[in-house]
XYZ file of C-alpha atoms in Angstrom:
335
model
C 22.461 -2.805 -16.111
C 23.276 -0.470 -13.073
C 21.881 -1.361 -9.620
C 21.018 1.061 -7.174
C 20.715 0.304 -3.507
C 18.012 0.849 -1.625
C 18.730 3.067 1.570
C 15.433 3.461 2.627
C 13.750 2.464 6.029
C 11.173 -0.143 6.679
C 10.185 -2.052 9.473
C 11.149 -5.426 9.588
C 7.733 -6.957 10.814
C 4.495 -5.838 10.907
C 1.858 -5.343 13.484
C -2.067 -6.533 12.555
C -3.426 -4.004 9.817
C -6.752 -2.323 10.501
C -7.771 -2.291 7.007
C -10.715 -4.550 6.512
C -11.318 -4.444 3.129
C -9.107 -4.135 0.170
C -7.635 -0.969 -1.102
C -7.713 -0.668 -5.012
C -5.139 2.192 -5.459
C -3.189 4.693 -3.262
C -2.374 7.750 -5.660
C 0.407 10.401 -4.958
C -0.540 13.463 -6.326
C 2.838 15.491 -6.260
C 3.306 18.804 -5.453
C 5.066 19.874 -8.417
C 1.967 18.664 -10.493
C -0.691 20.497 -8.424
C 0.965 23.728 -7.807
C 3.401 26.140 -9.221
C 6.268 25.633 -7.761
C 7.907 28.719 -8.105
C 5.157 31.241 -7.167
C 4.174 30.960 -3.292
C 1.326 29.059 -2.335
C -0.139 28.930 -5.670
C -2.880 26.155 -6.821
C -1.950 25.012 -10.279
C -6.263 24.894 -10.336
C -6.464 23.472 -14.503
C -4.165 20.608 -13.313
C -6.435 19.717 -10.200
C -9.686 19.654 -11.657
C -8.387 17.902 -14.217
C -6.999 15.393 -11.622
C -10.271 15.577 -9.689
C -12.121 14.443 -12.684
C -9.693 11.234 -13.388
C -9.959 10.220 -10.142
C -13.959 10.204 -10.231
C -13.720 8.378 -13.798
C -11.426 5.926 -11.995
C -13.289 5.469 -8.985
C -16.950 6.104 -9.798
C -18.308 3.372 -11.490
C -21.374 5.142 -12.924
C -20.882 7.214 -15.783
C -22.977 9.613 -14.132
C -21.464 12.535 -12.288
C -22.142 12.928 -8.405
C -23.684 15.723 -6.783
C -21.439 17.867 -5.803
C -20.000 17.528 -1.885
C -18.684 21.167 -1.370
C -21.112 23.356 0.030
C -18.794 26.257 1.248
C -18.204 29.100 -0.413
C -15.547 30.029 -3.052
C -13.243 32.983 -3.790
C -15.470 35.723 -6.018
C -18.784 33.189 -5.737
C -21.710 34.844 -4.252
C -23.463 31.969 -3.293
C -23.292 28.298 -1.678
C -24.309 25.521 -4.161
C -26.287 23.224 -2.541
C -29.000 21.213 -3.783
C -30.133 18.446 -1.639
C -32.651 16.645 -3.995
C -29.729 16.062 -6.274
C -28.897 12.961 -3.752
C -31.718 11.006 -3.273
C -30.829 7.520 -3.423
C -27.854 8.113 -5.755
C -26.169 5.407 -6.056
C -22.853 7.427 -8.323
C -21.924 8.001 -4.605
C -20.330 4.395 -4.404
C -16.643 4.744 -4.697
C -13.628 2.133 -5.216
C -11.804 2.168 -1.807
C -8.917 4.516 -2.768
C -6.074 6.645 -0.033
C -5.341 9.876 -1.792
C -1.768 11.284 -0.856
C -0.323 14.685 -1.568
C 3.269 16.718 -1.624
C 3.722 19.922 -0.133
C 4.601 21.677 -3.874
C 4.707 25.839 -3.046
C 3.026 25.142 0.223
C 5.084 24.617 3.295
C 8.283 23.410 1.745
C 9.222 27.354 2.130
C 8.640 27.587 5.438
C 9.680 24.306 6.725
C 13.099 25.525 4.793
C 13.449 28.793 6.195
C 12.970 27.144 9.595
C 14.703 24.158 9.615
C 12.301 22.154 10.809
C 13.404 18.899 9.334
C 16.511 18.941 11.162
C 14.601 19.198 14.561
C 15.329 21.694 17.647
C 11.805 22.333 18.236
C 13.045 23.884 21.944
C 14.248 26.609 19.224
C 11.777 29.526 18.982
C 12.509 29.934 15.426
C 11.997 26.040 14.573
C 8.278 26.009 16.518
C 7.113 28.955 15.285
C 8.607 27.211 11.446
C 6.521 24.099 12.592
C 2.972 26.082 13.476
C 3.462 27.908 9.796
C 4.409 24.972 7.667
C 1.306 23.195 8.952
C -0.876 26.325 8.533
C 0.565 26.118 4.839
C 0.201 22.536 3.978
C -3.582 22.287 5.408
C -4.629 24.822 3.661
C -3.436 23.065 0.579
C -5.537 20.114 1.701
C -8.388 21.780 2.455
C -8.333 23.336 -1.344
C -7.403 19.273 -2.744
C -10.643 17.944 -0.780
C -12.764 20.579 -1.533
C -11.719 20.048 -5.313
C -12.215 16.066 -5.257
C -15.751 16.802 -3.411
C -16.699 19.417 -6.324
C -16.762 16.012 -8.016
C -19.023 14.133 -6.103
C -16.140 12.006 -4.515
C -16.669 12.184 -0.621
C -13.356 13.205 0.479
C -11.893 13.994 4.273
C -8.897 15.465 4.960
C -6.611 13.598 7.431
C -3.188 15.433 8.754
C -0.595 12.941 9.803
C 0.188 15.056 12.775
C -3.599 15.061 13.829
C -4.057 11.409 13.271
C -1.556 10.457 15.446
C 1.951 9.723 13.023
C 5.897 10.139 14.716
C 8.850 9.372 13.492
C 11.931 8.912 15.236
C 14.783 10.181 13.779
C 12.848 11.028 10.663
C 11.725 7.539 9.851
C 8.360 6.358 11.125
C 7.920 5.154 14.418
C 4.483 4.534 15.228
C 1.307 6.046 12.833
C -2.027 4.813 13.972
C -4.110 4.077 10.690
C -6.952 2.931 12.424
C -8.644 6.319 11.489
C -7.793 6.071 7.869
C -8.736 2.580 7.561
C -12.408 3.630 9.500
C -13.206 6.781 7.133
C -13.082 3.721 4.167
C -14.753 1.041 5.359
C -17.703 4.046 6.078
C -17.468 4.945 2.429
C -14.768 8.170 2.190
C -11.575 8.629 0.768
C -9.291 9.828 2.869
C -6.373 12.426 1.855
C -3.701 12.791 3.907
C -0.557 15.152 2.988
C 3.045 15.418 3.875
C 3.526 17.148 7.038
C 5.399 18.561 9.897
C 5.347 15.519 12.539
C 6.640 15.081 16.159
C 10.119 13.209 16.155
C 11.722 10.921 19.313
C 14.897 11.870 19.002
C 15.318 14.942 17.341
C 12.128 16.678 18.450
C 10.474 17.308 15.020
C 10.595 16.713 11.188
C 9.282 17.056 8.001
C 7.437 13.492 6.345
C 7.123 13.438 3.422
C 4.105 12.162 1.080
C 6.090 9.402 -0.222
C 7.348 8.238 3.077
C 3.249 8.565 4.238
C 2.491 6.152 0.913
C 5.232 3.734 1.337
C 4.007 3.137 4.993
C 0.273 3.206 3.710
C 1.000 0.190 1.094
C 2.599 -1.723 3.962
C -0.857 -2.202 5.710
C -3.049 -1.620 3.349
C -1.756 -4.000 0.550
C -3.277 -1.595 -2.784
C -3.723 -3.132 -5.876
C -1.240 -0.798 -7.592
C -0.138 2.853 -6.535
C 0.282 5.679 -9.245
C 2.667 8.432 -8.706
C 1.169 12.084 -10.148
C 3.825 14.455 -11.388
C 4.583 17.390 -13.354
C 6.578 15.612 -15.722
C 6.318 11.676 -17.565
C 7.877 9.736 -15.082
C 11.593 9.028 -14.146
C 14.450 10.049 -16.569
C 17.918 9.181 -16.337
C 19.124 12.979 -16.040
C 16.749 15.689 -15.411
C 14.447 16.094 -18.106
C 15.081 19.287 -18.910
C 18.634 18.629 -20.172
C 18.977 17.777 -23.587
C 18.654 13.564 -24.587
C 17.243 12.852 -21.652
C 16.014 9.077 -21.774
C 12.713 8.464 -20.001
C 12.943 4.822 -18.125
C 9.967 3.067 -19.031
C 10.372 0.082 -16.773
C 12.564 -0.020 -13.286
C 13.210 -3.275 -11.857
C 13.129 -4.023 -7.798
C 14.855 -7.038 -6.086
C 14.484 -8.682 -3.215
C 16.578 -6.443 -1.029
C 15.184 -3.348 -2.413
C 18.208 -2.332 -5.040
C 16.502 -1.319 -8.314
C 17.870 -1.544 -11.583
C 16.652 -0.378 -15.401
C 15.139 -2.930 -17.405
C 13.448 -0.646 -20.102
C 15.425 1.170 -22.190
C 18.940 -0.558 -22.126
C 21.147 2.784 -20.729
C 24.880 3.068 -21.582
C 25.394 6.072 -19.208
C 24.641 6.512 -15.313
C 21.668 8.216 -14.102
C 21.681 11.361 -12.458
C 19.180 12.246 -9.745
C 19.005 15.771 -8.611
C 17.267 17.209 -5.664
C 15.577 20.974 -5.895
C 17.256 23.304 -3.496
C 13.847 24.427 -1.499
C 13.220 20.622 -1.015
C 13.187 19.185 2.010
C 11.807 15.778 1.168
C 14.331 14.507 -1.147
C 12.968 14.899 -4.564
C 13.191 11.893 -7.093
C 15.715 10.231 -4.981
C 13.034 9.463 -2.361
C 10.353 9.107 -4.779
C 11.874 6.161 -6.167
C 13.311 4.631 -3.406
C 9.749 4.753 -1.647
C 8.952 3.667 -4.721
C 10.878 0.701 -4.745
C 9.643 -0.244 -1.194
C 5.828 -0.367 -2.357
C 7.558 -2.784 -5.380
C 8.886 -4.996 -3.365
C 5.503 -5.663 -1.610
C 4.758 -7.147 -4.590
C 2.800 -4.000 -6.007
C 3.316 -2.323 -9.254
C 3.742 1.330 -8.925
C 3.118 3.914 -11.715
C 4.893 7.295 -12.219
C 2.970 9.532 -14.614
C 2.098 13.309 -15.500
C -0.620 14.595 -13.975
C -3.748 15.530 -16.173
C -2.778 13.389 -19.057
C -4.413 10.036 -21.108
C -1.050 8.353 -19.483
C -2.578 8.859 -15.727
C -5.824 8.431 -16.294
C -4.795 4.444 -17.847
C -2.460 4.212 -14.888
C -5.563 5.603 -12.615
C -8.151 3.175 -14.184
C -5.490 0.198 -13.608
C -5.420 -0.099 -17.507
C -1.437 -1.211 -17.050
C -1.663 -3.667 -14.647
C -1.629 -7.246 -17.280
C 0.794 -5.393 -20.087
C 2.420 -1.838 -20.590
C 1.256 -0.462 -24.126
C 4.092 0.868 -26.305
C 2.358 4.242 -26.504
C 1.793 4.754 -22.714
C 4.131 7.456 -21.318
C 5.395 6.632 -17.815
C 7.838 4.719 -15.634
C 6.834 1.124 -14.534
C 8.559 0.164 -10.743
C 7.959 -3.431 -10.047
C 9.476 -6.304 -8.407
C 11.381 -8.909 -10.459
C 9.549 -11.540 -8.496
């Protein structure tokens, strides 16, 4: 059974959490999923509604659909939908307390790329002009992801780790205050935040990623289970568009963070490969954040976007067994 060590950062105690009330479910929805990747700044727009409607069947307990939340107008419409007696007392409103997370896809990885702005230099013209376009880029991604969700009656607010108040020192988190996120639930909204361009210590600036924002998140916030979104059925043990590659069903965390295969038995080493354009790390990261949320004792889902697999995962359908039929990879601590 190969081990893999963990080489990922995390603080070795914990100040008081501002969460009040208990999270149900952080989700990831990656950027590989929700965009096409390689056209510029391109919604994949099937693959979020379809999202936005699991996440309201997940976190909406009435079967009812919400009145729609986006009043503003849209590409080609004519006119702003808005109809106010639709709300009323409606009680479809109530939502389970989940943090919405999302990758960078087509947006902003270009420019952060072209920049360098994950390596820092922000006294560099070219890096600070690189930082004031990758965050034009990513917003406007977020804006488009809320405004989706709130088409479906789910009151979402966007939440920019740079605005809130996140920095990292030497690319690993140094201080993030949460109170803001953990506010926006306990007054009834989901927040989304997004991987951004942040404010480093030492190196003067950086790129965090969405699965460094979730990892921290889970810390505080103590989810019931997290579910990773992607574009493909979870984590294989070669990239998945090679021929025979295995899709690992269940990945085991210890103690320290290394993380092993328990589901299927592999004979061969895995191979974990990293996009050129990406500046976040790719699969590498995603597991070994991953891995992190594991060993907090939560399990963690990774899943394609848009399919029967996510929306079980979404609904917490996995949590007391894994179905033989269910497509995805389980991470979860051996405790």
């Amino acid at each position: 059974m190969e081990q893999h060590k963990n080489e990922s950062h995390t603080q070795t105690s914990l100040p008081l959490s501002p969460f009040t009330q208990p999270i149900r479910c952080i989700v990831k929805l990656g950027g590989a999923a929700i965009t096409s990747k390689n056209e510029l700044e391109m919604i994949n727009e099937e693959i979020l509604q379809k999202v936005s409607e699991q996440l309201r069947e997940a976190m909406v307990a009435s079967s009812e659909k919400p009145p729609g939340m986006d009043w503003s107008k849209r590409p080609g419409a004519s006119e702003i939908f808005c109809n106010p007696e639709e709300f009323g007392d409606h009680s479809a409103i109530d939502c389970s307390p989940f943090i919405v997370v999302h990758g960078a896809g087509s947006f902003g990885h270009f420019q952060a790329s072209k920049s360098g702005v994950h390596k820092g230099q922000l006294n560099k013209p070219l890096v600070k002009g690189g930082f004031v376009a990758t965050r034009i880029s990513v917003t406007t991604l977020n804006l488009e992801i809320v405004r989706a969700l709130a088409r479906e009656g789910i009151p979402s607010i966007g939440m920019s780790p740079f605005s809130c108040g996140w920095f990292t020192s030497e690319r690993h988190i140094s201080s993030a205050d949460l109170s803001s996120v953990a506010k926006a639930i306990d007054s009834g909204f989901t927040p989304v935040l997004h991987g951004d361009a942040v404010l480093d210590e030492i190196q003067g600036c950086t790129i965090l990623s969405g699965d460094v924002i979730i990892s921290h998140l889970a810390a505080y916030s103590k989810p019931i289970y997290v579910v990773f979104l992607t574009d493909v059925y979870g984590v294989y043990d070669r990239p998945p568009t090679e021929p025979n590659a295995i899709l690992l069903k269940e990945i085991a965390v210890a103690e320290d963070g290394s993380w092993s295969v328990v589901k299927p038995k592999l004979q061969n080493s895995i191979e974990l490969t990293v996009a050129a354009h990406d500046t976040t790390g790719g699969m590498k990261t995603k597991i070994a954040e991953a891995a992190m949320i594991a060993k907090l004792g939560i399990d963690v889902y990774i899943v394609k976007a848009a399919t029967s697999h996510s929306l079980r995962a979404l609904n917490g359908d996995l949590r007391s067994s894994i179905p033989d039929d269910w497509l995805g990879t389980v991470v979860r601590s051996l405790r």
